[in-house]
mmCIF file of C-alpha atoms and ligand atoms in Angstrom:
data_model
loop_
_atom_site.group_PDB
_atom_site.id
_atom_site.type_symbol
_atom_site.label_atom_id
_atom_site.label_comp_id
_atom_site.label_asym_id
_atom_site.label_seq_id
_atom_site.Cartn_x
_atom_site.Cartn_y
_atom_site.Cartn_z
ATOM 1 C CA MET A 1 103.141 119.756 128.499
ATOM 2 C CA THR A 2 103.372 119.148 124.718
ATOM 3 C CA ASP A 3 100.515 117.772 122.715
ATOM 4 C CA LEU A 4 101.014 114.185 122.162
ATOM 5 C CA ILE A 5 97.829 113.920 119.970
ATOM 6 C CA GLU A 6 96.189 116.484 117.930
ATOM 7 C CA ILE A 7 92.915 116.107 116.262
ATOM 8 C CA LYS A 8 91.832 118.634 113.574
ATOM 9 C CA HIS A 9 88.615 118.901 111.745
ATOM 10 C CA LEU A 10 87.995 115.052 112.214
ATOM 11 C CA GLN A 11 84.833 113.680 110.522
ATOM 12 C CA LYS A 12 83.466 110.157 110.361
ATOM 13 C CA GLN A 13 80.555 109.105 108.279
ATOM 14 C CA TYR A 14 78.978 105.667 107.810
ATOM 15 C CA GLY A 15 77.094 106.090 104.585
ATOM 16 C CA ASN A 16 74.973 109.202 105.014
ATOM 17 C CA HIS A 17 75.306 109.393 108.857
ATOM 18 C CA GLU A 18 77.747 111.773 109.929
ATOM 19 C CA VAL A 19 78.756 110.337 113.379
ATOM 20 C CA LEU A 20 81.723 112.767 114.037
ATOM 21 C CA LYS A 21 81.525 116.328 112.634
ATOM 22 C CA ASP A 22 84.547 118.543 112.676
ATOM 23 C CA ILE A 23 86.128 117.273 115.929
ATOM 24 C CA ASN A 24 89.072 119.450 117.226
ATOM 25 C CA LEU A 25 90.865 118.208 120.202
ATOM 26 C CA SER A 26 94.504 117.924 121.603
ATOM 27 C CA VAL A 27 95.729 115.741 124.458
ATOM 28 C CA LYS A 28 98.985 116.506 126.049
ATOM 29 C CA ASP A 29 101.614 114.296 127.124
ATOM 30 C CA GLY A 30 100.653 112.847 130.571
ATOM 31 C CA GLU A 31 97.079 114.181 130.385
ATOM 32 C CA VAL A 32 94.207 112.246 131.657
ATOM 33 C CA VAL A 33 91.151 113.274 129.578
ATOM 34 C CA THR A 34 87.693 111.855 130.011
ATOM 35 C CA ILE A 35 84.974 111.839 127.261
ATOM 36 C CA ILE A 36 81.552 111.761 128.387
ATOM 37 C CA GLY A 37 78.197 112.290 126.627
ATOM 38 C CA PRO A 38 74.763 110.519 125.672
ATOM 39 C CA SER A 39 74.426 107.359 123.996
ATOM 40 C CA GLY A 40 75.318 107.522 120.348
ATOM 41 C CA SER A 41 77.089 110.884 120.562
ATOM 42 C CA GLY A 42 80.153 109.318 118.808
ATOM 43 C CA LYS A 43 82.534 108.707 121.839
ATOM 44 C CA SER A 44 83.546 105.211 120.973
ATOM 45 C CA THR A 45 83.920 106.243 117.272
ATOM 46 C CA LEU A 46 86.136 108.931 118.233
ATOM 47 C CA LEU A 47 88.442 106.621 120.408
ATOM 48 C CA ARG A 48 88.292 104.094 117.353
ATOM 49 C CA CYS A 49 89.437 106.806 115.059
ATOM 50 C CA ILE A 50 92.260 107.618 117.161
ATOM 51 C CA ASN A 51 93.829 104.150 116.912
ATOM 52 C CA LEU A 52 92.627 103.669 113.357
ATOM 53 C CA LEU A 53 90.104 100.760 114.065
ATOM 54 C CA GLU A 54 88.027 103.018 112.150
ATOM 55 C CA GLU A 55 89.379 105.261 109.362
ATOM 56 C CA PRO A 56 88.310 108.810 109.431
ATOM 57 C CA THR A 57 86.425 110.284 106.545
ATOM 58 C CA ASP A 58 88.175 113.518 106.732
ATOM 59 C CA GLY A 59 90.533 115.595 108.928
ATOM 60 C CA GLU A 60 94.120 115.319 110.397
ATOM 61 C CA LEU A 61 95.395 113.184 113.228
ATOM 62 C CA LEU A 62 98.701 114.102 114.439
ATOM 63 C CA PHE A 63 100.939 111.995 116.932
ATOM 64 C CA LYS A 64 103.882 114.245 118.286
ATOM 65 C CA GLY A 65 103.347 116.568 115.393
ATOM 66 C CA ASP A 66 103.081 114.170 112.518
ATOM 67 C CA ASN A 67 99.926 113.440 110.548
ATOM 68 C CA ILE A 68 99.446 109.706 110.811
ATOM 69 C CA LEU A 69 97.105 109.822 108.097
ATOM 70 C CA SER A 70 99.440 110.837 105.672
ATOM 71 C CA PRO A 71 100.759 108.165 103.089
ATOM 72 C CA GLY A 72 104.062 106.481 104.074
ATOM 73 C CA TYR A 73 103.477 107.066 107.835
ATOM 74 C CA ASN A 74 104.614 103.920 109.748
ATOM 75 C CA LEU A 75 101.249 102.962 111.039
ATOM 76 C CA PRO A 76 102.219 99.566 112.762
ATOM 77 C CA LYS A 77 104.661 101.482 114.786
ATOM 78 C CA TYR A 78 102.010 104.128 115.691
ATOM 79 C CA ARG A 79 99.524 101.365 116.806
ATOM 80 C CA ALA A 80 102.392 99.820 119.026
ATOM 81 C CA HIS A 81 102.345 103.130 120.903
ATOM 82 C CA VAL A 82 98.633 103.171 121.457
ATOM 83 C CA GLY A 83 97.078 100.746 124.019
ATOM 84 C CA MET A 84 93.309 100.069 124.158
ATOM 85 C CA VAL A 85 91.202 98.604 126.646
ATOM 86 C CA PHE A 86 87.626 97.570 125.302
ATOM 87 C CA GLN A 87 84.398 97.225 126.870
ATOM 88 C CA GLN A 88 84.127 93.457 126.106
ATOM 89 C CA PHE A 89 87.582 92.924 127.197
ATOM 90 C CA ASN A 90 88.968 91.330 123.857
ATOM 91 C CA LEU A 91 91.352 88.733 125.501
ATOM 92 C CA PHE A 92 92.542 85.816 123.475
ATOM 93 C CA GLU A 93 90.412 83.185 124.801
ATOM 94 C CA ASN A 94 92.665 80.116 123.556
ATOM 95 C CA HIS A 95 95.523 81.703 125.510
ATOM 96 C CA ASP A 96 95.960 81.762 129.337
ATOM 97 C CA VAL A 97 96.458 85.003 131.235
ATOM 98 C CA LEU A 98 100.260 85.250 130.904
ATOM 99 C CA ASN A 99 100.227 84.395 127.225
ATOM 100 C CA ASN A 100 97.629 87.019 126.424
ATOM 101 C CA CYS A 101 100.122 89.545 128.173
ATOM 102 C CA ILE A 102 103.187 88.214 126.339
ATOM 103 C CA VAL A 103 102.035 87.678 122.650
ATOM 104 C CA GLY A 104 101.930 91.323 121.587
ATOM 105 C CA GLN A 105 105.174 92.105 123.383
ATOM 106 C CA VAL A 106 106.976 89.167 121.390
ATOM 107 C CA LYS A 107 105.363 89.580 117.938
ATOM 108 C CA VAL A 108 105.160 93.303 117.751
ATOM 109 C CA LEU A 109 107.887 94.700 120.105
ATOM 110 C CA LYS A 110 110.067 91.862 119.272
ATOM 111 C CA ARG A 111 110.883 91.275 122.992
ATOM 112 C CA SER A 112 112.430 87.844 123.935
ATOM 113 C CA ARG A 113 109.871 85.630 125.688
ATOM 114 C CA GLU A 114 112.034 85.748 129.038
ATOM 115 C CA GLU A 115 111.812 89.433 128.881
ATOM 116 C CA ALA A 116 108.107 89.622 127.837
ATOM 117 C CA GLU A 117 107.327 87.163 130.529
ATOM 118 C CA ARG A 118 109.075 89.217 133.369
ATOM 119 C CA ILE A 119 107.249 92.445 132.237
ATOM 120 C CA ALA A 120 103.817 90.593 131.907
ATOM 121 C CA ILE A 121 104.247 89.155 135.567
ATOM 122 C CA GLU A 122 105.165 92.491 136.911
ATOM 123 C CA ASN A 123 102.067 94.062 135.229
ATOM 124 C CA LEU A 124 99.729 91.295 136.327
ATOM 125 C CA ASP A 125 101.092 91.863 139.761
ATOM 126 C CA LYS A 126 100.150 95.393 139.400
ATOM 127 C CA VAL A 127 96.546 94.631 138.766
ATOM 128 C CA GLY A 128 96.362 92.006 141.401
ATOM 129 C CA MET A 129 96.177 89.129 138.776
ATOM 130 C CA LYS A 130 99.570 87.453 139.168
ATOM 131 C CA ASP A 131 98.213 84.307 140.919
ATOM 132 C CA PHE A 132 95.951 83.727 137.654
ATOM 133 C CA ALA A 133 98.732 83.755 135.196
ATOM 134 C CA HIS A 134 97.976 80.300 134.165
ATOM 135 C CA ALA A 135 94.080 80.583 134.172
ATOM 136 C CA LYS A 136 92.035 80.947 131.017
ATOM 137 C CA PRO A 137 90.002 83.845 130.396
ATOM 138 C CA SER A 138 86.913 81.805 130.571
ATOM 139 C CA GLN A 139 87.695 81.098 134.258
ATOM 140 C CA LEU A 140 87.704 84.725 135.299
ATOM 141 C CA SER A 141 85.092 87.271 136.326
ATOM 142 C CA GLY A 142 84.336 90.260 134.162
ATOM 143 C CA GLY A 143 86.498 92.491 136.604
ATOM 144 C CA GLN A 144 89.408 89.992 136.475
ATOM 145 C CA LYS A 145 89.390 89.844 132.661
ATOM 146 C CA GLN A 146 89.368 93.653 132.511
ATOM 147 C CA ARG A 147 92.138 93.756 134.877
ATOM 148 C CA VAL A 148 94.083 91.333 132.564
ATOM 149 C CA ALA A 149 93.267 93.425 129.595
ATOM 150 C CA ILE A 150 94.750 96.525 131.421
ATOM 151 C CA ALA A 151 98.028 94.517 132.217
ATOM 152 C CA ARG A 152 98.346 93.420 128.685
ATOM 153 C CA ALA A 153 97.953 96.875 127.420
ATOM 154 C CA ILE A 154 100.425 98.497 129.630
ATOM 155 C CA SER A 155 103.084 95.473 128.982
ATOM 156 C CA MET A 156 103.259 97.099 125.551
ATOM 157 C CA ASP A 157 104.663 100.242 127.158
ATOM 158 C CA PRO A 158 102.164 102.618 125.334
ATOM 159 C CA GLU A 159 102.440 106.285 125.012
ATOM 160 C CA VAL A 160 98.773 106.706 125.352
ATOM 161 C CA MET A 161 95.972 104.586 126.522
ATOM 162 C CA LEU A 162 92.444 104.460 125.271
ATOM 163 C CA PHE A 163 89.567 103.024 127.484
ATOM 164 C CA ASP A 164 86.364 102.554 125.746
ATOM 165 C CA GLU A 165 83.754 102.161 128.573
ATOM 166 C CA PRO A 166 86.021 99.726 130.446
ATOM 167 C CA THR A 167 83.355 99.145 133.168
ATOM 168 C CA SER A 168 80.161 99.035 131.160
ATOM 169 C CA ALA A 169 79.968 95.484 130.672
ATOM 170 C CA LEU A 170 80.807 94.406 134.281
ATOM 171 C CA ASP A 171 78.348 93.417 136.973
ATOM 172 C CA PRO A 172 78.132 96.482 139.328
ATOM 173 C CA GLU A 173 80.156 94.853 142.203
ATOM 174 C CA MET A 174 83.271 94.602 139.847
ATOM 175 C CA VAL A 175 83.388 98.034 138.712
ATOM 176 C CA GLY A 176 85.063 99.145 141.703
ATOM 177 C CA GLU A 177 87.997 96.982 141.256
ATOM 178 C CA VAL A 178 88.643 98.074 137.854
ATOM 179 C CA LEU A 179 88.247 101.803 138.502
ATOM 180 C CA LYS A 180 90.820 101.509 141.174
ATOM 181 C CA ILE A 181 93.485 100.006 138.714
ATOM 182 C CA MET A 182 92.810 102.743 136.570
ATOM 183 C CA ARG A 183 92.891 105.522 139.307
ATOM 184 C CA GLU A 184 96.389 103.882 140.069
ATOM 185 C CA LEU A 185 97.313 104.315 136.427
ATOM 186 C CA THR A 186 96.504 107.882 136.442
ATOM 187 C CA GLY A 187 99.112 108.650 138.926
ATOM 188 C CA THR A 188 101.846 107.312 136.792
ATOM 189 C CA GLY A 189 102.199 110.120 134.229
ATOM 190 C CA LEU A 190 100.655 107.900 131.366
ATOM 191 C CA THR A 191 98.456 109.700 128.944
ATOM 192 C CA MET A 192 95.053 108.464 129.016
ATOM 193 C CA ILE A 193 91.890 108.886 127.119
ATOM 194 C CA ILE A 194 88.821 107.418 128.826
ATOM 195 C CA VAL A 195 85.301 107.034 127.342
ATOM 196 C CA THR A 196 83.134 106.447 130.569
ATOM 197 C CA HIS A 197 79.729 106.737 131.903
ATOM 198 C CA GLU A 198 81.218 106.768 135.559
ATOM 199 C CA MET A 199 80.882 110.280 136.111
ATOM 200 C CA ALA A 200 82.276 110.384 139.944
ATOM 201 C CA PHE A 201 85.171 108.789 138.704
ATOM 202 C CA ALA A 202 85.630 111.260 135.530
ATOM 203 C CA GLU A 203 85.125 114.218 138.011
ATOM 204 C CA GLU A 204 87.966 112.616 140.265
ATOM 205 C CA VAL A 205 90.719 111.537 137.942
ATOM 206 C CA SER A 206 90.500 113.910 134.718
ATOM 207 C CA ASP A 207 92.674 116.818 133.918
ATOM 208 C CA ARG A 208 90.192 117.566 131.461
ATOM 209 C CA VAL A 209 86.623 116.484 130.458
ATOM 210 C CA ILE A 210 85.170 116.500 127.025
ATOM 211 C CA PHE A 211 81.404 116.433 126.544
ATOM 212 C CA MET A 212 80.418 115.233 123.120
ATOM 213 C CA ASP A 213 76.733 115.356 121.896
ATOM 214 C CA GLN A 214 75.608 114.472 118.303
ATOM 215 C CA GLY A 215 79.143 114.231 116.811
ATOM 216 C CA VAL A 216 80.727 117.600 118.183
ATOM 217 C CA VAL A 217 82.671 118.425 121.286
ATOM 218 C CA ALA A 218 79.824 120.683 122.856
ATOM 219 C CA GLU A 219 81.895 121.484 125.795
ATOM 220 C CA GLU A 220 85.247 120.973 127.463
ATOM 221 C CA GLY A 221 87.120 121.948 130.465
ATOM 222 C CA ALA A 222 88.322 121.095 134.119
ATOM 223 C CA PRO A 223 86.109 118.591 135.747
ATOM 224 C CA GLU A 224 85.316 121.205 138.202
ATOM 225 C CA LYS A 225 83.923 123.336 135.531
ATOM 226 C CA ILE A 226 82.050 120.705 133.456
ATOM 227 C CA PHE A 227 80.417 119.101 136.616
ATOM 228 C CA GLN A 228 79.816 121.907 138.632
ATOM 229 C CA HIS A 229 79.496 124.795 136.538
ATOM 230 C CA PRO A 230 78.570 123.533 133.008
ATOM 231 C CA GLU A 231 77.918 126.676 130.572
ATOM 232 C CA GLN A 232 76.208 124.757 127.882
ATOM 233 C CA ALA A 233 72.317 123.920 128.208
ATOM 234 C CA ARG A 234 73.002 120.280 126.774
ATOM 235 C CA THR A 235 75.738 119.603 129.228
ATOM 236 C CA LYS A 236 73.484 120.772 131.990
ATOM 237 C CA GLU A 237 70.540 118.510 130.683
ATOM 238 C CA PHE A 238 72.708 115.593 130.241
ATOM 239 C CA LEU A 239 74.316 115.731 133.770
ATOM 240 C CA GLN A 240 70.817 116.222 135.003
ATOM 241 C CA ARG A 241 69.553 113.248 133.490
ATOM 242 C CA ILE A 242 72.295 111.051 134.738
ATOM 243 C CA LEU A 243 71.911 112.464 138.373
ATOM 244 C CA GLU A 244 68.273 111.608 138.222
ATOM 245 C CA GLY A 245 69.303 107.925 137.146
HETATM 246 N N1 ATP B 1 80.361 100.494 112.341
HETATM 247 C C1 ATP B 1 79.197 101.566 112.147
HETATM 248 N N2 ATP B 1 78.447 101.265 111.270
HETATM 249 C C2 ATP B 1 77.359 102.321 111.095
HETATM 250 N N3 ATP B 1 77.131 103.066 112.256
HETATM 251 C C3 ATP B 1 77.970 102.999 113.252
HETATM 252 C C4 ATP B 1 79.081 102.308 113.488
HETATM 253 N N4 ATP B 1 79.407 102.558 114.541
HETATM 254 C C5 ATP B 1 78.856 103.236 115.169
HETATM 255 N N5 ATP B 1 77.880 103.742 114.416
HETATM 256 C C6 ATP B 1 76.811 104.694 114.752
HETATM 257 O O1 ATP B 1 77.553 105.901 115.136
HETATM 258 C C7 ATP B 1 76.684 106.532 116.257
HETATM 259 C C8 ATP B 1 77.666 106.792 117.358
HETATM 260 O O2 ATP B 1 78.336 105.364 117.981
HETATM 261 P P1 ATP B 1 79.202 105.500 119.127
HETATM 262 O O3 ATP B 1 79.291 103.990 119.535
HETATM 263 O O4 ATP B 1 80.442 106.210 118.617
HETATM 264 O O5 ATP B 1 78.552 106.152 120.264
HETATM 265 P P2 ATP B 1 78.842 106.276 121.768
HETATM 266 O O6 ATP B 1 78.751 107.925 122.244
HETATM 267 O O7 ATP B 1 80.066 105.828 122.079
HETATM 268 O O8 ATP B 1 77.460 105.574 122.393
HETATM 269 P P3 ATP B 1 77.438 104.747 123.660
HETATM 270 O O9 ATP B 1 77.646 105.511 124.769
HETATM 271 O O10 ATP B 1 76.093 104.152 123.869
HETATM 272 O O11 ATP B 1 78.445 103.571 123.507
HETATM 273 C C9 ATP B 1 75.799 105.695 116.689
HETATM 274 O O12 ATP B 1 74.435 106.075 116.019
HETATM 275 C C10 ATP B 1 76.141 104.236 115.901
HETATM 276 O O13 ATP B 1 74.821 103.706 115.669
#
């Protein structure tokens, strides 16, 4: 597997607050990487830097070997390759489910409406939401909204999907239906970077787990290593705290 994304010495500051400190990380094509860590450790900020919702203060971000932060890089094209699923769904409330999955395809990828609709229906079917194609987001449960958000993102044929705590805003009984869809996606060869507090899920689906603490990658490795044999004291403490609930 080749590196799809390479992050070198990435830093992000808000005023004097250094949220990300010298992050180095690479993600291979087809890899499923989960990012875990305490609240405030910078997990979401890292994800938002990867798709440039936040501009890094310093460092390099390479996509297929090209630094996307260098002047002249085609950012709209890069963004079209990177799908994102947010904690709060971020669906277009005034559009129905189908249109939510069509708009980006037509506007950004310049697909015909017919083709976009066919792809949208196919993906809504995959997430079990085809029958809701003409519903408005306000008529859906949180779990259903998140499944639509996933269908919308995959309809753009992304090369990498970023998930920012996709189940954190859900009622507990809806978490499973969203994890199920994500689990299915991990079997398709799609590169995925997932920020999550669902430890059992992270252990099950990840090729690699990144443990972040206070703005650095404190430890990384195979899920078995991180969850069963963590080396760093702070990884052990974090996992202990989570297990004690
Ligand atoms: N736009 C912003 N302006 C100022 N500070 C910010 C901004 N976004 C994030 N921060 C700060 O950066 C730090 C890291 O936040 P981030 O959301 O990345 O953490 P996290 O690890 O994802 O936490 P959680 O698990 O609670 O979502 C926090 O202290 C937060 O207050």
